[in-house]
Coordinates of C-alpha atoms in Angstrom, one line a residue:
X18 CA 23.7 -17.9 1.0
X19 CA 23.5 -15.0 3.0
X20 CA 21.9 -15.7 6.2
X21 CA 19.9 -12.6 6.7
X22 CA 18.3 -12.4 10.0
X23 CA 15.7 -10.0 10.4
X24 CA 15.6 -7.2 13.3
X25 CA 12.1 -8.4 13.9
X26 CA 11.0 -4.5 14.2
X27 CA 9.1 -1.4 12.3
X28 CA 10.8 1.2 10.8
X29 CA 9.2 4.2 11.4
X30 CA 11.4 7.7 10.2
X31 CA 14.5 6.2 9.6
X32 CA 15.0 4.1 13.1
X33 CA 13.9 0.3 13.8
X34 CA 11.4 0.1 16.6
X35 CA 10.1 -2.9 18.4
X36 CA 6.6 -3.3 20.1
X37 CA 5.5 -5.2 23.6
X38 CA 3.8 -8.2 21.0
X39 CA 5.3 -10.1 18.5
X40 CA 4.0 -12.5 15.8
X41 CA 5.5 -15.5 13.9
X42 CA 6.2 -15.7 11.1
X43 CA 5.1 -18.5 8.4
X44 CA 7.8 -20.0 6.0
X45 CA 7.4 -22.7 3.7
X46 CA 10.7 -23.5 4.2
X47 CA 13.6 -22.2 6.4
X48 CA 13.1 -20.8 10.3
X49 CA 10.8 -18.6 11.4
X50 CA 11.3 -15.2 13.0
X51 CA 9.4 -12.9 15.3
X52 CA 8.0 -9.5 14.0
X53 CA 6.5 -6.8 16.2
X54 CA 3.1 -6.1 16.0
X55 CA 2.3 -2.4 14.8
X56 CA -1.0 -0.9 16.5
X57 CA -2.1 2.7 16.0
X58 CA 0.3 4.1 18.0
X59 CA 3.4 3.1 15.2
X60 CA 1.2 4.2 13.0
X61 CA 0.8 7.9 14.6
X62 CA 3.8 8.3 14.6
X63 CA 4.8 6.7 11.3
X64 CA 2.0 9.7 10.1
X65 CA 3.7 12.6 12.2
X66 CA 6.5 12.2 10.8
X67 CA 5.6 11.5 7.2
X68 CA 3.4 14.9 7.3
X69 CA 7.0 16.7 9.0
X70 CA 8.6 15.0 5.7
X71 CA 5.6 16.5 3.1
X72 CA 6.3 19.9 3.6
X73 CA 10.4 19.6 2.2
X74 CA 9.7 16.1 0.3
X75 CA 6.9 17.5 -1.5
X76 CA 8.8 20.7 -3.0
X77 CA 11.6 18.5 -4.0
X78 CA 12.7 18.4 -7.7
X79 CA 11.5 16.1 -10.0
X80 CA 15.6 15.5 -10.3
X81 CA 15.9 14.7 -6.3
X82 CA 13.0 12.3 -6.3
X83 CA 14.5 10.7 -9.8
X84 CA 18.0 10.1 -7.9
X85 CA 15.9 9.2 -4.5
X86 CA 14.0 6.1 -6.3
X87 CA 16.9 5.5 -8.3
X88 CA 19.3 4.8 -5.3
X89 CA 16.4 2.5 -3.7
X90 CA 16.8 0.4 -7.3
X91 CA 20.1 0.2 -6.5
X92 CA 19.8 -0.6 -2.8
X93 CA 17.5 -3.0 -3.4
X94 CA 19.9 -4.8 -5.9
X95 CA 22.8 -4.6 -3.3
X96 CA 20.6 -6.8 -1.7
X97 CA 19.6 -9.4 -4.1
X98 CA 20.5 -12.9 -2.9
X99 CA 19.5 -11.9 0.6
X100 CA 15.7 -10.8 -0.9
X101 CA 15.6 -13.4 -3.1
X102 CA 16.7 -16.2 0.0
X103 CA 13.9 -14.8 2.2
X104 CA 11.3 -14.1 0.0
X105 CA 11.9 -17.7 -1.3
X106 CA 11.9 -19.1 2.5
X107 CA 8.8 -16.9 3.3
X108 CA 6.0 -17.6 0.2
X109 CA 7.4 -20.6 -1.6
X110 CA 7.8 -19.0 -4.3
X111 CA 11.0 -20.4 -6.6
X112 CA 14.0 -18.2 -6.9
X113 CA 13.8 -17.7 -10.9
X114 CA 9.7 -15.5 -9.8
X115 CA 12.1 -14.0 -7.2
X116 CA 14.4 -12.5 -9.4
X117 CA 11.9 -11.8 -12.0
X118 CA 9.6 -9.9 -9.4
X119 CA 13.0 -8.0 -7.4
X120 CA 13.8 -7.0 -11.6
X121 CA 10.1 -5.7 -12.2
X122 CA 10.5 -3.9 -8.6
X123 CA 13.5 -2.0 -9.4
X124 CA 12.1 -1.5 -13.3
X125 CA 9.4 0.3 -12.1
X126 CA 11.4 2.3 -10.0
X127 CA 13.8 3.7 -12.1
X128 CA 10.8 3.6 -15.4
X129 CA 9.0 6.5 -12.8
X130 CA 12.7 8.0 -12.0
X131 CA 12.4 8.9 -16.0
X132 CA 8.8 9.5 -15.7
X133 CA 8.9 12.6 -13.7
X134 CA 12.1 13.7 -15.3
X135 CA 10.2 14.0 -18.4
X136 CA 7.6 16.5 -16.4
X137 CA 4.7 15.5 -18.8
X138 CA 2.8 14.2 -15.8
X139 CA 2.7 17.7 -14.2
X140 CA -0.1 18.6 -17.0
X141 CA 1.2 22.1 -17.0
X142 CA -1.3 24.6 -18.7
X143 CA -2.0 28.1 -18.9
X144 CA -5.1 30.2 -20.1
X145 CA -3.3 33.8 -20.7
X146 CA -4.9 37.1 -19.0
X147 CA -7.1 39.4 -21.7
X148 CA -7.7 42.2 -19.4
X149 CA -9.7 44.1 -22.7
X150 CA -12.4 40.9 -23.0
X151 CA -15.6 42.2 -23.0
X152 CA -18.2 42.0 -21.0
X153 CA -15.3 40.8 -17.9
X154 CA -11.5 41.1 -18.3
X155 CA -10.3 37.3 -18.7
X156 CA -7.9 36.6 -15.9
X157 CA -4.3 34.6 -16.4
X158 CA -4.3 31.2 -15.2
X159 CA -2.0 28.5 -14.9
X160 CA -2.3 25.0 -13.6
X161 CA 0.0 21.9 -12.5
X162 CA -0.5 18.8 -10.6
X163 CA 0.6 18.5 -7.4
X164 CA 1.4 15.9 -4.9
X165 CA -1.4 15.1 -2.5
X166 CA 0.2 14.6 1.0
X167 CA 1.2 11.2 3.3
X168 CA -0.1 7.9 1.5
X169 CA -0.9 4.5 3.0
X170 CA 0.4 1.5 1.0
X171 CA -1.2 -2.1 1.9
X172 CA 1.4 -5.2 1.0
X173 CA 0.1 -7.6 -1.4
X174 CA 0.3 -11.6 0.0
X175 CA 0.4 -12.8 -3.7
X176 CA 3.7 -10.3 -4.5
X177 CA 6.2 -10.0 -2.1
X178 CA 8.4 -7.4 -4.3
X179 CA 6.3 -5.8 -6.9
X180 CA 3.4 -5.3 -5.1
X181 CA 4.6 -4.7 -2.0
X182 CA 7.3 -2.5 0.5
X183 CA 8.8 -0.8 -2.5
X184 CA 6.3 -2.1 -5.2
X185 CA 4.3 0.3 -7.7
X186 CA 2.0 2.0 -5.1
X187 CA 5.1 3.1 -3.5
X188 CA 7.0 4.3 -6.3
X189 CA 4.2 6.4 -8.0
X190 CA 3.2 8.1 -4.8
X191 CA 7.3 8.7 -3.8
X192 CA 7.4 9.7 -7.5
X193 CA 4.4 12.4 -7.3
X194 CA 5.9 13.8 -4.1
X195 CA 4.2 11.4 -1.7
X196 CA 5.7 10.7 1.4
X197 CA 5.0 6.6 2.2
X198 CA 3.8 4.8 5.3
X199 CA 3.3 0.5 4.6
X200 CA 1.9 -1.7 6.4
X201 CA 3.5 -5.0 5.4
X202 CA 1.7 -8.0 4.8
X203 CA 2.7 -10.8 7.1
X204 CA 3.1 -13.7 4.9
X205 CA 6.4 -11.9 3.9
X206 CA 7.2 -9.4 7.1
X207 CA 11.2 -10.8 6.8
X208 CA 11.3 -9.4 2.9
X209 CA 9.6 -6.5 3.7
X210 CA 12.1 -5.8 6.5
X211 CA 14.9 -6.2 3.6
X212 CA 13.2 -4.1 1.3
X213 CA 12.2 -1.6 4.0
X214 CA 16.2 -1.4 4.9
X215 CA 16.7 -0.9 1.0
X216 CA 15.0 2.7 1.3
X217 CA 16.5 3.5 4.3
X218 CA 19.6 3.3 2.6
X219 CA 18.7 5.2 -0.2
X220 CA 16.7 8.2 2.3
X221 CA 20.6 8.4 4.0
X222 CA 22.3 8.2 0.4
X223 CA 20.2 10.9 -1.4
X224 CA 19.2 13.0 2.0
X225 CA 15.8 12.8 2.3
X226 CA 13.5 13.7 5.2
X227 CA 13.7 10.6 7.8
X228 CA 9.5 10.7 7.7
X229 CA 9.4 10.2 3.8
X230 CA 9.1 6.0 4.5
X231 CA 8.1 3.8 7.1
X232 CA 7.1 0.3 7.4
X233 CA 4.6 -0.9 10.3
X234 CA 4.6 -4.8 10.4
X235 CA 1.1 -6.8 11.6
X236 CA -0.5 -9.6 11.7
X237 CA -4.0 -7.7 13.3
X238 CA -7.0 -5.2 11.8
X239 CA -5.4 -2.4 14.3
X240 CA -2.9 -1.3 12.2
X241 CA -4.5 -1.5 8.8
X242 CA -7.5 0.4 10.2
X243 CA -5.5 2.6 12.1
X244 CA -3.4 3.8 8.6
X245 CA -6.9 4.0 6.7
X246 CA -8.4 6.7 9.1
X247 CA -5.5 8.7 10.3
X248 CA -6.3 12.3 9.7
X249 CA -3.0 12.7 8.2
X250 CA -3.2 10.5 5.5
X251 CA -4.6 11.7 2.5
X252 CA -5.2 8.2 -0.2
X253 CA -4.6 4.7 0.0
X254 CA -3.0 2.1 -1.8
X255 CA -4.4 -1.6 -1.6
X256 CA -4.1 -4.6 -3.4
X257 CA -5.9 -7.7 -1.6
X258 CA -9.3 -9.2 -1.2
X259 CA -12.7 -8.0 -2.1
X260 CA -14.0 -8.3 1.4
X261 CA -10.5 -6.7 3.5
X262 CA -10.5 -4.2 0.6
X263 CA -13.8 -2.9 0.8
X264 CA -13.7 -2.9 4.4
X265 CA -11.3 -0.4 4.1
X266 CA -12.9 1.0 1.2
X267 CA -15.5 2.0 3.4
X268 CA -13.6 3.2 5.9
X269 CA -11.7 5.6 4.0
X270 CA -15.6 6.8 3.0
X271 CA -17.0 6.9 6.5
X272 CA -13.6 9.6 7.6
X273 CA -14.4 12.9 8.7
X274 CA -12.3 13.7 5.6
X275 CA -13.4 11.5 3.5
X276 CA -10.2 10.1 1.2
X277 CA -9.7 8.3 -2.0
X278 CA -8.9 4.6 -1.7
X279 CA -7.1 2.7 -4.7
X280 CA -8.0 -0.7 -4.2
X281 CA -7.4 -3.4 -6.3
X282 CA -10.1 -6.1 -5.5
X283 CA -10.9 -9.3 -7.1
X284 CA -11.3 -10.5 -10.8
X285 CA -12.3 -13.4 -13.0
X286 CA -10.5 -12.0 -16.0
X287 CA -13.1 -14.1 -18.1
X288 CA -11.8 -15.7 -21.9
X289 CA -14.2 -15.6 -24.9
X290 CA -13.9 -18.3 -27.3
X291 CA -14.9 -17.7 -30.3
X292 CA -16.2 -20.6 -32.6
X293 CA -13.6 -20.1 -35.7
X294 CA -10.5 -19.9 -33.5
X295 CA -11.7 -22.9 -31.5
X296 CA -12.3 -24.9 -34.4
X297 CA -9.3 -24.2 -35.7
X298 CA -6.7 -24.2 -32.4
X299 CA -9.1 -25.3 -29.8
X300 CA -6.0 -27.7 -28.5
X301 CA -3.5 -24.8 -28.5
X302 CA -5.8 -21.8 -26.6
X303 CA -6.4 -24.8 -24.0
X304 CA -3.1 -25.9 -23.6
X305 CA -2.4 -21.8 -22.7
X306 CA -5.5 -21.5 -20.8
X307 CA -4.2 -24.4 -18.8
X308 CA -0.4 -22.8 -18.4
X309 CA -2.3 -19.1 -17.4
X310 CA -4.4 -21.1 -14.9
X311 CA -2.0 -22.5 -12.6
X312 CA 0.9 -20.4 -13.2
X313 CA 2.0 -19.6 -9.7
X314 CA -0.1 -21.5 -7.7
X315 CA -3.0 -19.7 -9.8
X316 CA -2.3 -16.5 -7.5
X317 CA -2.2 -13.5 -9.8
X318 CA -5.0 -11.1 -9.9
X319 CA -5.2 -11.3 -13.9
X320 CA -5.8 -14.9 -13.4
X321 CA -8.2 -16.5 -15.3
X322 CA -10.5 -18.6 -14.3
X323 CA -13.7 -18.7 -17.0
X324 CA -13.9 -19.6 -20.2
X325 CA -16.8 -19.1 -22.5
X326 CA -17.8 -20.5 -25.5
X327 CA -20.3 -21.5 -27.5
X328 CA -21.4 -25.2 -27.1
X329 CA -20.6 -27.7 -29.7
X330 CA -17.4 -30.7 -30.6
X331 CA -14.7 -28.5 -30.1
X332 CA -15.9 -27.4 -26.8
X333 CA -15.6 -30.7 -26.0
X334 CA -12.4 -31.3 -27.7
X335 CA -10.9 -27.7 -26.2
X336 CA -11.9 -29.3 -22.5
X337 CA -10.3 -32.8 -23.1
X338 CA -7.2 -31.0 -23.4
X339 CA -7.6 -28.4 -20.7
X340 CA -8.1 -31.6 -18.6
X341 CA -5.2 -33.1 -19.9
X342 CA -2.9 -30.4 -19.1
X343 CA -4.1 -29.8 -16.1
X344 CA -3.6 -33.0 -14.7
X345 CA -0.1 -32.7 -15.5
X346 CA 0.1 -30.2 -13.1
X347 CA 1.3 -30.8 -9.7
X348 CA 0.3 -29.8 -6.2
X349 CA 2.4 -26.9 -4.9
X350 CA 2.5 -24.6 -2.1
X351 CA 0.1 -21.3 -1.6
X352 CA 1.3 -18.2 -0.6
X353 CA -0.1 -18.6 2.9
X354 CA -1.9 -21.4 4.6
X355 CA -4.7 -18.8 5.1
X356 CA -4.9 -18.4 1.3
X357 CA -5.3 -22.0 0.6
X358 CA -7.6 -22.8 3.4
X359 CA -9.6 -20.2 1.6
X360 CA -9.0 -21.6 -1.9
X361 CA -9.9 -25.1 -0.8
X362 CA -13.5 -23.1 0.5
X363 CA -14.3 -21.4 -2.3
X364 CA -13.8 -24.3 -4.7
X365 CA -16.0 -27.1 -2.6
X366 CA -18.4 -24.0 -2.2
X367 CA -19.1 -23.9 -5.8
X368 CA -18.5 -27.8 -6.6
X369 CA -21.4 -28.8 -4.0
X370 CA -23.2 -26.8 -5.8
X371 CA -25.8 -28.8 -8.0
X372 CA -25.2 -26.6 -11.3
X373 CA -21.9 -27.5 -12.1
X374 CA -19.9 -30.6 -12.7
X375 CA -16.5 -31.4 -11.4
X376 CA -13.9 -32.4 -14.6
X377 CA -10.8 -32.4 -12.1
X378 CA -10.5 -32.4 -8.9
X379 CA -7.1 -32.2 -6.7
X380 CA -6.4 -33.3 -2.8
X381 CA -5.2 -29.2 -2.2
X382 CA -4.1 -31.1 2.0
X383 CA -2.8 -29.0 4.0
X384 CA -0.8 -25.3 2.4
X385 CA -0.5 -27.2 -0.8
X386 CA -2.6 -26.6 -4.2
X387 CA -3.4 -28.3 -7.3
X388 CA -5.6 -27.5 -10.3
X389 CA -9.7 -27.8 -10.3
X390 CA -11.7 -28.0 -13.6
X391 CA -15.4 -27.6 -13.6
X392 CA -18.0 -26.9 -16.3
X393 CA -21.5 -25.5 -16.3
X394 CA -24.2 -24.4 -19.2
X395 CA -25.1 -20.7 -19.7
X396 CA -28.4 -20.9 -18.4
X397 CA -27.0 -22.1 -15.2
X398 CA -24.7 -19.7 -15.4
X399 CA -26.6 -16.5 -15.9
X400 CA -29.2 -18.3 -13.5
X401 CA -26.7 -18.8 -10.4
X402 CA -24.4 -15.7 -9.5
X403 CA -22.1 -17.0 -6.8
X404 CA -20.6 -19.1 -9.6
X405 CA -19.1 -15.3 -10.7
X406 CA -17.0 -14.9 -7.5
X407 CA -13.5 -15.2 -7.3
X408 CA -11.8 -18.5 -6.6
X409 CA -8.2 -17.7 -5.5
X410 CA -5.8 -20.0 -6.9
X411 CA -5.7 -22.5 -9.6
X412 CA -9.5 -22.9 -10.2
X413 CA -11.5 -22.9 -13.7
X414 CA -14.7 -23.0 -15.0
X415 CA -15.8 -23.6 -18.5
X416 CA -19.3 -22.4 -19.5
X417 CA -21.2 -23.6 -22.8
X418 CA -23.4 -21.1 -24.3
X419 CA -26.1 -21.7 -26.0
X420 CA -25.6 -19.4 -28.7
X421 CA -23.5 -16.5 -29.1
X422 CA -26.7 -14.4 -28.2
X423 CA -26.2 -16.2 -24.6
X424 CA -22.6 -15.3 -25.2
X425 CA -23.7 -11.5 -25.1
X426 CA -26.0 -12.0 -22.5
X427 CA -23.0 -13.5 -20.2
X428 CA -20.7 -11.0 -21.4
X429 CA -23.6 -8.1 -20.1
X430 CA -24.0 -9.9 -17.2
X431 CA -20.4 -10.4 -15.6
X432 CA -18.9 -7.6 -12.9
X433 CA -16.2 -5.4 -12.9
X434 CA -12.9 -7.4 -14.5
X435 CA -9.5 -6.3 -14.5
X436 CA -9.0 -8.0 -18.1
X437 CA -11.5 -9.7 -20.7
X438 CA -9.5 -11.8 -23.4
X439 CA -11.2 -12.5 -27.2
X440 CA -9.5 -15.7 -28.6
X441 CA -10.6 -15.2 -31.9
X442 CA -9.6 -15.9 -36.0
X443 CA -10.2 -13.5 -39.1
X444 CA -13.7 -15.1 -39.3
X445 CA -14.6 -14.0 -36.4
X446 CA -14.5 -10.6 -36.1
X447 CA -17.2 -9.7 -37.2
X448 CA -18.3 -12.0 -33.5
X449 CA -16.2 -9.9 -32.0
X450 CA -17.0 -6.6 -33.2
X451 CA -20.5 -7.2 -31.1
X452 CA -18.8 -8.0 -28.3
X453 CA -16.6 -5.2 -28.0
X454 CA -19.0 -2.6 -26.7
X455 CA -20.2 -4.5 -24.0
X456 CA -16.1 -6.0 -22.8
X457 CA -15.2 -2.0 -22.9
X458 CA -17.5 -1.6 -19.9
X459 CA -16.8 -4.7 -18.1
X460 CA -12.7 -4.1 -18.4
X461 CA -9.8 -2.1 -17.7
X462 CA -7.7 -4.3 -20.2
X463 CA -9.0 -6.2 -23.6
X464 CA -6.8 -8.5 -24.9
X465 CA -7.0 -10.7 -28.3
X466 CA -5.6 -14.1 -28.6
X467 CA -3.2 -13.9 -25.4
X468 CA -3.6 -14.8 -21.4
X469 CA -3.6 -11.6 -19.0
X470 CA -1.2 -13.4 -16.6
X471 CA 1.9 -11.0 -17.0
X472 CA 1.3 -7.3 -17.1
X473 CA 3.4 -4.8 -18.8
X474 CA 4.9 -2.2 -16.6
X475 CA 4.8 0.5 -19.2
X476 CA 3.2 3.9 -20.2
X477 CA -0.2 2.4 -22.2
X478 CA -0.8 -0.3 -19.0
X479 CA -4.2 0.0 -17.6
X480 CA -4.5 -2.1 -14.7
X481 CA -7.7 -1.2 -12.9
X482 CA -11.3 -2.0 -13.9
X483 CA -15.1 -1.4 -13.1
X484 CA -15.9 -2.7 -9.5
X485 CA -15.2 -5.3 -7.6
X486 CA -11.9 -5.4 -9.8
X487 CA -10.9 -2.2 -8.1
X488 CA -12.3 0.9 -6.2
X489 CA -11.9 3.6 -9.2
X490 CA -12.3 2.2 -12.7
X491 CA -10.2 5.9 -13.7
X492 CA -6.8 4.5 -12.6
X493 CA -4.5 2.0 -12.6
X494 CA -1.9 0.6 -10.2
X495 CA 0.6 -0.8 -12.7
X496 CA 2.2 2.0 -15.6
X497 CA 3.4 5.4 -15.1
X498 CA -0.2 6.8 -15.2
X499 CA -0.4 5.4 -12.0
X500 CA 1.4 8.8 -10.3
X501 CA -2.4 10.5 -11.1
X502 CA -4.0 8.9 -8.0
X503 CA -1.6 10.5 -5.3
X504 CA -1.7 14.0 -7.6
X505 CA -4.5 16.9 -7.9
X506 CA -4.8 19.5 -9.6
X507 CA -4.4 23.7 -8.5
X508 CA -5.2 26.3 -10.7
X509 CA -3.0 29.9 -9.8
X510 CA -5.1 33.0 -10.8
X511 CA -3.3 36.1 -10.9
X512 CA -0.5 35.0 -9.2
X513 CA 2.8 36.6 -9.6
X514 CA 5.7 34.6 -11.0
X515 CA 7.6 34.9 -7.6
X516 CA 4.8 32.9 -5.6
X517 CA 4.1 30.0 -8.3
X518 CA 5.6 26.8 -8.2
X519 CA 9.1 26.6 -10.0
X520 CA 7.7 24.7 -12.9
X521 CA 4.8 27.4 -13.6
X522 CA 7.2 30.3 -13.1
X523 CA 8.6 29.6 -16.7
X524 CA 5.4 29.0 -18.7

């Protein structure tokens, strides 16, 4: 193996800088290291310098920046059995989602290296002068996108790699022009260090501005809070917990210059079962709900963790064999020992509760997890809204409509989701045809006869939905229409040729 040893240190404009306080870090296996602790001082400076870096990064051609995220791909590839010994070391996580997640980084990176290539994301357009229009001459305009300055990105616990150091807030905003400042997320500072070196690497390779990436590591609010409301930062990145993200959320509203924040909150990603499908593969859709449940410790934001149908035999049937693959399922460990200390409170907050009913029921000791299977009716349901909230981890609840009228009403009645899912057979579509209007305003994804777990990094990928599933229900933190939340758009009136941006001067 490779035996990486971390510096321990931020990397703030292209040198490695320590702090007077450290923190430990938390393996599941392997040693633990020592990481400085950022405060708002790193992250001044981290913000100085990225602002230096706008001013040459953000006039670079779309063929520099292509090259520039290119070259981290690479980097971060030179460094694959180190990242994927770490990142193992640090969450748990086994070495085949390693790989998997260091391929999806580096996919990402060089599917926006073609992206911007393309130019199609500029949304180029121009209204011609007619100087002879009556009553007013018309005048000639032309307008692009254009990058929106220094960007905060906040590490995901749940994805060291993808959602993370180099992960897809980072690549869309480099890709728009952005310069980056991260503030990694503890439960994986040694990875992030890796990564963080990664893009160092490729800054020297391609000769980029120093200040175009940094990475402040923390295990305190300082830092986070710092990035949010530093005058130089102009939009956030986040992917984390409904109550640390709208925190920040509100932060970012409360600035004197008030900034957008792209936060990706939390989700139920609720599963419709509709009676023909269930009658006819009830065993089948469980045995996949069951898989989508617990795959990775139940710890992927498009988990999903209700199902709803309408009561009846093969409800009962379809929760028999949820049950029974579920219990096939065994313990492993969470991400963090924070996260399952907080999975093991959400789930006896909702099984004290007197509305629900307990099918299984695992030990979850200590940083360790295993599945937990309740049911409730509809009218309890609707009747009890806490049962709505987010469970982190492995952690499902069946609900038995009455009718598919209750259906609707649930279905009207849920928050903001990231995905809704219609298991459903040619019979019922005509079900689901009355259940689409409502899922199209409860969802940024709607998915037929599938899980969400595993989203498609891709041009048509919406990931993003009405709140709590994230902050703007207009973009998405996972496709190449991502690049829109660190762009805006300038109209140019009059302007002569010589003063517009190269990529108006020819249109």
């Amino acid at each position: 193996m490779s035996q990486f040893k971390p510096r321990g240190k931020h990397l703030i404009a292209g040198e490695w800088v320590g702090g007077e306080k450290t923190f430990p870090s938390d393996p599941v296996t392997g040693p633990a290291h020592s990481f400085a602790v950022g405060t708002a001082a790193e992250v001044d400076r981290a913000a100085k310098a990225a602002e230096e870096a706008f001013w040459t990064y953000g006039a670079t051609s779309r063929e520099n920046r292509a090259a520039f995220l290119n070259a981290i791909a690479d980097e971060i590839e030179a460094r694959a059995e180190a990242i994927t010994e770490i990142a193992s070391q640090e969450t748990g996580l086994p070495e085949a989602r390693v790989n998997g997640e260091r391929g999806r980084t580096t996919g990402q990176l060089r599917l926006f290296a073609k992206h911007i290539v393309k130019g199609e994301y500029l949304d180029r357009r121009h209204d011609p002068a007619n100087p002879d229009r009556q009553p007013a001459p018309k005048p000639d305009l032309k307008l692009m996108q254009l990058p929106i300055g220094p960007v905060g990105v906040f590490g995901a616990s749940n994805f060291p790699l993808a959602f993370s150091t180099a992960g897809g807030d980072t690549a869309s905003a480099l890709a728009a022009g952005c310069p980056v400042i991260v503030k990694g997320h503890q439960a994986h500072p040694g990875t992030g260090e890796l990564v963080a070196e990664a893009i160092d690497a490729a800054i020297r390779k391609t000769g980029q501005h120093p200040g175009v990436f940094s990475l402040i590591q923390s295990n305190i609010r300082e830092a986070g809070e710092a990035l949010v409301t530093h005058p130089l930062i102009k939009a956030v990145g986040f992917t984390g917990s409904t109550g640390g993200g709208r925190a920040l959320f509100n932060l970012a509203a409360s600035r004197p210059e008030p900034i957008p924040f792209y936060g990706e909150l939390g989700s139920i990603n609720p599963q419709f079962l509709l009676p023909a499908a269930l009658a006819a593969r009830g065993e089948k859709i469980a045995q996949g709900w069951a898989a989508s449940l617990t795959m990775g410790v139940g710890q992927f934001c498009t988990n999903p963790g209700v199902a709803i149908a309408v009561d009846g035999a093969p409800v009962d049937e379809f929760l028999q064999a949820a049950q029974v693959a579920l219990e096939k399922v065994l313990e492993q460990p969470m991400l963090t020992a924070g996260i399952a200390d907080a999975y093991r409170r959400g789930r006896d907050r909702l099984t004290g509760l007197n509305c629900i009913r307990a099918r299984l029921a695992s030990k979850s000791d200590g940083r360790n997890a295993g599945p937990d299977l309740l049911e409730t009716t509809g009218d309890e349901w609707l009747a009890h809204p806490e049962l709505h909230e987010e469970v982190f981890g492995p952690f499902g609840i069946l609900v038995r409509a009455k009718n598919m009228d209750q259906m609707q009403e649930i279905a009207r009645g849920i928050e903001g989701q990231l995905t809704c899912t219609l298991h459903m057979d040619e019979a019922d579509v005509p079900l689901a045809a009355s259940l689409m209007p409502i899922l199209q305003r409860k969802a940024g994804r709607l998915i037929a006869n599938g899980f969400p777990t595993g989203v498609e990094v891709s041009d048509a990928m919406m990931h993003g939905g009405p709140y709590p599933a994230s902050t703007n229900a207009s973009t998405t933190s996972v496709g190449t229409l991502a690049i829109r939340r660190f762009l805006r758009p300038v109209a140019f009136q009059d302007m002569p040729a010589a003063l517009l941006p190269a990529e108006l001067q020819s249109l």
